[in-house]
XYZ file of N, CA and C in Angstrom:
438
model
N 5.873 12.184 -21.932
C 4.870 11.412 -21.620
C 5.161 10.740 -20.200
N 4.306 10.715 -19.589
C 4.404 10.185 -18.207
C 4.153 8.534 -18.030
N 5.172 7.785 -17.571
C 5.075 6.303 -17.636
C 4.793 5.874 -16.218
N 4.201 5.099 -15.770
C 3.937 4.208 -14.462
C 4.519 3.077 -14.824
N 5.227 2.610 -13.772
C 5.790 1.061 -13.718
C 6.275 0.686 -12.507
N 6.483 -0.499 -12.216
C 6.742 -1.166 -11.057
C 8.264 -0.666 -10.974
N 8.619 -0.492 -9.714
C 9.819 -0.003 -9.494
C 10.838 -1.152 -9.481
N 12.135 -0.878 -9.840
C 13.101 -1.813 -9.771
C 14.273 -1.594 -8.764
N 14.971 -2.515 -8.392
C 16.259 -2.272 -7.257
C 16.993 -1.162 -7.622
N 16.999 -0.673 -8.994
C 17.937 0.346 -9.318
C 17.155 1.838 -9.055
N 15.904 1.829 -8.717
C 15.142 2.667 -8.285
C 15.314 3.260 -6.845
N 16.035 2.407 -6.122
C 15.823 2.317 -4.550
C 16.570 3.892 -4.307
N 17.641 4.371 -4.870
C 18.034 5.586 -4.484
C 17.263 6.722 -4.838
N 16.819 6.712 -5.704
C 15.770 8.045 -6.052
C 14.514 8.129 -5.301
N 13.851 6.920 -5.387
C 12.599 6.759 -4.227
C 13.225 7.285 -2.865
N 14.305 6.880 -2.223
C 14.838 7.303 -1.155
C 14.976 8.709 -0.902
N 15.467 9.421 -2.158
C 15.788 10.538 -2.173
C 14.480 11.670 -2.358
N 13.607 10.960 -3.265
C 12.130 11.537 -3.380
C 11.227 11.765 -1.744
N 11.488 10.852 -1.323
C 10.787 10.348 0.124
C 11.442 11.619 1.128
N 13.039 11.539 1.016
C 13.512 12.248 2.096
C 13.133 13.737 1.518
N 13.140 14.104 0.616
C 13.001 15.320 0.063
C 11.505 15.726 0.657
N 10.415 15.101 0.813
C 9.338 15.352 0.952
C 9.019 14.834 2.465
N 9.901 14.865 3.112
C 10.109 14.592 4.769
C 9.450 13.245 5.147
N 9.232 12.087 4.429
C 8.544 10.865 4.623
C 9.672 10.088 5.281
N 8.910 8.744 6.020
C 10.115 8.059 6.530
C 10.691 7.223 5.596
N 12.042 6.930 5.850
C 12.630 6.325 5.289
C 13.521 5.155 5.903
N 13.138 4.840 7.228
C 14.221 4.247 8.034
C 13.520 2.677 7.866
N 12.572 2.283 7.474
C 12.423 0.805 7.271
C 12.292 0.424 5.854
N 12.682 1.225 5.085
C 12.489 0.845 3.605
C 12.949 -0.376 3.284
N 14.346 -0.720 3.666
C 15.166 -2.028 3.427
C 14.344 -3.216 4.198
N 13.722 -2.990 5.482
C 13.268 -4.233 6.295
C 11.669 -4.301 5.990
N 11.298 -3.489 5.365
C 9.621 -3.561 5.155
C 9.271 -4.229 3.463
N 8.489 -5.175 3.610
C 8.207 -5.595 2.174
C 7.340 -4.507 1.423
N 7.673 -3.731 0.730
C 6.669 -2.615 0.169
C 7.064 -2.603 -1.277
N 5.832 -2.806 -2.000
C 5.721 -2.684 -3.627
C 5.954 -1.152 -3.910
N 6.883 -0.612 -4.858
C 6.572 0.512 -5.209
C 6.374 0.771 -6.369
N 5.537 1.671 -7.054
C 5.539 2.257 -8.269
C 6.313 3.276 -8.597
N 6.742 3.840 -9.680
C 7.130 5.135 -9.963
C 6.766 5.582 -11.163
N 6.464 6.847 -11.138
C 6.115 7.960 -12.404
C 7.250 7.985 -13.323
N 7.484 7.974 -14.330
C 8.966 8.242 -14.920
C 8.482 9.361 -16.307
N 9.402 10.129 -16.364
C 9.040 10.736 -17.870
C 10.363 11.072 -18.511
N 10.814 10.777 -19.600
C 12.109 11.229 -20.237
C 13.250 10.463 -19.300
N 13.001 9.556 -18.803
C 14.159 8.640 -18.045
C 14.378 9.227 -16.859
N 13.660 9.963 -16.353
C 13.740 10.777 -14.904
C 12.343 10.126 -13.950
N 12.936 9.679 -12.825
C 11.663 9.165 -11.963
C 11.256 10.911 -11.446
N 9.937 10.790 -11.353
C 9.089 12.390 -11.080
C 8.343 11.939 -9.552
N 7.966 10.643 -9.277
C 7.081 10.290 -8.142
C 7.195 8.860 -8.122
N 6.875 8.910 -6.648
C 6.176 7.127 -6.201
C 5.320 6.960 -5.324
N 5.284 5.881 -5.153
C 4.083 5.570 -4.272
C 4.342 3.806 -3.838
N 3.992 3.589 -2.363
C 4.122 2.172 -2.348
C 3.043 1.620 -1.501
N 2.859 0.227 -1.629
C 2.023 -0.547 -0.686
C 2.791 -1.623 0.106
N 2.078 -1.482 1.288
C 2.956 -2.713 2.166
C 1.849 -3.560 2.406
N 1.817 -4.799 1.865
C 0.557 -5.911 2.157
C 0.806 -6.537 3.216
N -0.305 -6.640 3.943
C -0.390 -7.310 5.305
C -1.719 -8.135 5.311
N -1.702 -9.305 4.362
C -2.875 -9.914 4.185
C -3.647 -9.528 3.304
N -5.170 -9.270 3.449
C -5.949 -8.715 2.738
C -6.217 -6.932 3.092
N -5.246 -6.662 3.695
C -5.292 -5.098 3.988
C -3.640 -4.639 3.756
N -3.628 -3.172 3.087
C -2.611 -2.718 2.601
C -2.371 -1.424 3.461
N -0.987 -1.240 3.858
C -0.709 0.098 4.194
C 0.004 0.714 3.259
N -1.020 2.002 2.750
C -0.588 2.878 1.578
C 0.880 3.908 2.212
N 1.912 3.626 1.450
C 3.070 4.267 2.016
C 3.757 5.461 0.801
N 4.245 6.247 1.704
C 5.482 7.244 0.654
C 4.714 7.493 -0.476
N 3.755 8.311 -0.553
C 3.411 9.161 -2.225
C 4.121 10.352 -1.939
N 5.247 10.304 -2.981
C 5.854 11.476 -3.058
C 5.998 11.940 -4.494
N 5.734 13.233 -5.076
C 5.921 13.854 -6.160
C 6.889 14.837 -6.008
N 7.784 14.922 -7.186
C 9.031 15.925 -7.078
C 8.250 17.276 -7.672
N 8.861 18.525 -7.115
C 8.331 19.695 -7.266
C 7.896 20.135 -9.016
N 8.878 19.675 -9.630
C 8.655 19.781 -10.834
C 7.456 19.051 -11.616
N 6.911 17.875 -10.783
C 5.822 17.174 -11.653
C 4.324 17.461 -10.756
N 4.330 18.228 -9.800
C 3.227 18.514 -8.974
C 2.315 19.262 -9.940
N 0.796 19.308 -9.833
C -0.057 19.803 -10.308
C -0.612 19.112 -11.514
N 0.180 18.422 -12.093
C 0.322 17.606 -13.225
C -0.396 16.466 -13.498
N -1.269 15.967 -12.109
C -1.756 14.654 -11.916
C -0.956 13.605 -11.673
N 0.177 13.638 -11.517
C 1.182 12.567 -11.326
C 0.986 12.011 -10.008
N 0.390 12.682 -8.807
C -0.082 12.038 -7.528
C -1.312 11.192 -7.655
N -2.354 11.647 -8.517
C -3.697 10.847 -8.812
C -3.228 9.932 -9.608
N -2.535 9.923 -10.369
C -2.180 8.495 -11.503
C -1.187 7.619 -10.601
N -0.447 7.956 -9.832
C 0.317 7.141 -8.572
C -0.641 6.320 -7.904
N -1.812 6.929 -7.308
C -2.533 6.657 -6.605
C -3.302 5.592 -7.155
N -4.067 5.827 -8.219
C -4.878 5.073 -8.942
C -3.835 3.812 -9.415
N -2.610 3.842 -9.794
C -1.715 2.469 -10.025
C -1.826 1.666 -8.730
N -1.504 2.552 -7.742
C -1.183 1.597 -6.376
C -2.315 0.652 -6.006
N -3.289 1.781 -6.163
C -4.669 0.950 -5.817
C -5.045 -0.397 -6.644
N -4.850 -0.242 -8.222
C -4.864 -1.423 -9.017
C -3.873 -2.475 -8.511
N -2.925 -2.168 -8.364
C -1.949 -3.222 -8.028
C -2.141 -4.041 -6.691
N -2.668 -3.161 -5.646
C -3.094 -3.694 -4.318
C -4.266 -4.549 -4.735
N -5.140 -4.246 -5.473
C -6.467 -5.098 -5.744
C -6.079 -6.304 -6.240
N -5.155 -6.121 -7.458
C -4.622 -7.399 -8.011
C -3.999 -8.382 -7.236
N -3.203 -7.949 -6.035
C -2.733 -8.833 -5.268
C -3.733 -9.342 -3.937
N -4.943 -9.061 -4.289
C -6.025 -9.312 -3.411
C -6.152 -8.627 -2.150
N -5.558 -7.403 -2.337
C -5.612 -6.494 -0.882
C -7.258 -5.748 -1.137
N -8.019 -5.880 -0.037
C -9.119 -5.300 0.308
C -9.449 -4.171 0.488
N -8.515 -3.565 1.238
C -8.579 -2.106 2.138
C -7.309 -1.496 2.151
N -7.054 -0.678 1.890
C -5.800 0.453 1.974
C -6.076 1.142 3.106
N -5.089 1.426 4.007
C -4.888 2.450 5.001
C -3.817 3.016 4.953
N -3.866 4.137 5.475
C -2.634 5.171 5.263
C -2.370 6.365 6.341
N -1.362 6.853 6.828
C -1.098 7.755 7.853
C -0.666 8.797 7.233
N -1.196 10.250 7.650
C -0.444 11.260 7.026
C -0.603 12.625 7.970
N 0.205 13.420 7.584
C 0.526 14.515 8.633
C -0.139 15.605 7.614
N -0.061 15.470 6.266
C -0.133 16.872 5.234
C -1.237 16.493 3.910
N -1.210 15.458 3.638
C -2.146 15.274 2.523
C -3.406 14.608 2.714
N -4.272 14.617 3.741
C -5.566 14.317 4.128
C -6.535 14.755 3.216
N -6.518 15.801 2.970
C -7.583 16.412 1.643
C -7.328 15.858 0.343
N -5.965 15.823 -0.073
C -5.781 14.992 -1.414
C -6.568 13.739 -1.246
N -6.237 13.044 -0.304
C -6.820 11.364 -0.195
C -8.182 11.290 -0.116
N -8.862 12.243 0.689
C -10.256 12.234 1.077
C -10.974 12.552 -0.614
N -10.239 13.245 -1.282
C -10.948 13.529 -2.767
C -10.878 12.340 -3.178
N -10.137 11.424 -3.178
C -10.007 10.121 -3.779
C -10.700 9.219 -3.419
N -11.472 9.341 -2.128
C -12.430 8.015 -1.675
C -12.045 7.861 -0.359
N -11.015 8.022 0.110
C -10.546 7.589 1.454
C -11.416 8.568 2.412
N -11.659 7.580 3.445
C -12.255 8.408 4.856
C -11.582 8.214 6.039
N -11.871 9.026 7.126
C -11.558 9.185 8.301
C -11.493 7.458 8.962
N -10.635 7.196 9.562
C -10.621 5.825 10.373
C -9.950 5.963 11.416
N -10.137 5.051 12.744
C -10.098 5.075 13.722
C -8.498 4.439 13.907
N -7.412 5.370 13.810
C -6.098 4.529 13.982
C -6.070 3.243 15.366
N -6.470 3.609 16.314
C -6.614 2.587 17.516
C -7.227 1.361 17.297
N -8.389 1.378 16.324
C -8.835 -0.017 15.876
C -8.640 -0.847 14.597
N -7.298 -0.162 13.914
C -6.855 -1.017 12.681
C -6.463 -2.197 13.361
N -6.687 -3.071 12.494
C -5.981 -4.281 12.865
C -4.253 -4.717 13.348
N -4.210 -5.634 14.142
C -3.039 -5.995 14.792
C -1.881 -5.820 13.757
N -1.956 -6.351 12.429
C -0.934 -6.367 11.680
C -0.197 -5.115 11.026
N -1.580 -4.036 11.014
C -0.961 -2.546 10.732
C -0.135 -1.852 11.892
N -0.840 -2.192 13.387
C -0.268 -1.922 14.475
C 1.063 -1.949 14.631
N 1.511 -3.304 14.314
C 2.771 -3.957 14.393
C 3.803 -3.322 13.385
N 3.231 -2.383 12.335
C 4.476 -2.087 11.669
C 4.950 -0.511 12.114
N 6.361 -0.434 11.612
C 7.117 0.510 12.065
C 6.524 2.169 11.607
N 5.536 1.839 10.688
C 4.967 3.260 10.443
C 4.159 3.475 11.406
N 3.101 2.566 12.002
C 2.119 2.818 13.078
C 3.039 2.789 14.185
N 3.874 1.965 14.667
C 4.815 2.138 16.069
C 5.347 3.460 16.253
N 6.197 4.112 15.163
C 7.274 5.143 15.513
C 7.348 6.083 14.492
N 7.298 5.478 13.219
C 7.874 6.628 12.100
C 6.810 7.650 11.864
N 5.438 7.538 12.239
C 4.349 8.546 12.024
C 3.867 9.092 13.201
N 3.724 10.304 13.702
C 3.480 10.549 14.937
C 1.866 10.213 14.989
N 1.718 9.866 16.627
C 0.313 9.832 16.872
C -0.707 11.015 16.328
N -0.362 12.041 15.918
C -1.306 13.219 15.569
C -1.617 12.819 14.045
N -0.774 11.992 13.443
C -1.370 11.644 11.961
C -2.593 11.382 11.675
N -3.274 11.768 10.657
C -4.541 11.639 10.475
C -4.573 10.129 9.466
N -5.544 9.190 10.214
C -5.622 7.772 9.565
C -6.847 7.766 8.762
N -6.446 7.434 7.442
C -7.573 7.107 6.325
C -7.828 5.819 6.019
N -8.689 5.531 5.319
C -8.874 3.976 4.658
C -10.069 4.008 3.808
N -9.656 3.128 2.545
C -10.631 2.966 1.512
C -10.622 1.823 1.385
N -11.686 1.288 1.157
C -12.187 -0.061 0.476
C -11.930 -0.118 -1.035
N -11.347 -1.412 -1.323
C -11.180 -1.456 -2.797
C -12.096 -2.401 -3.753
N -12.225 -2.064 -4.828
C -13.214 -2.826 -5.460
C -12.678 -4.074 -5.679
N -13.491 -5.382 -5.777
C -13.104 -6.613 -6.253
C -14.488 -7.150 -6.973
N -14.126 -7.078 -8.258
C -15.200 -7.725 -9.167
C -15.198 -8.819 -9.430
């Protein structure tokens, strides 16, 4: 059974390995305040996703699922979990940059956004400044706050 939980400090090496295997940025993980969620089954972490809170906007970071857990709904479960976590923290909008996963996120309600018009707090992140190329697709989703 797949369990979703907040990542702990002991998960850092496996998160880094998952991201590196998926060719996602790892250079700023220690210097950025990123909340990670992990998907675990039988004591093994099979996926992760993070959110970097910047006031009431969040930068969705680093969705990665191990090859063994792909096509099993792990990615969708992780995105649902990080959206709920972000909303609980008062984040009203999630933004992400992707080179490969735009269709996945668009199926989940994310829409194309103009990277150049994103708030300064986002523009100042390493992800926007240097880690993701200018050709990456920018997507955004407003979160519900009931």
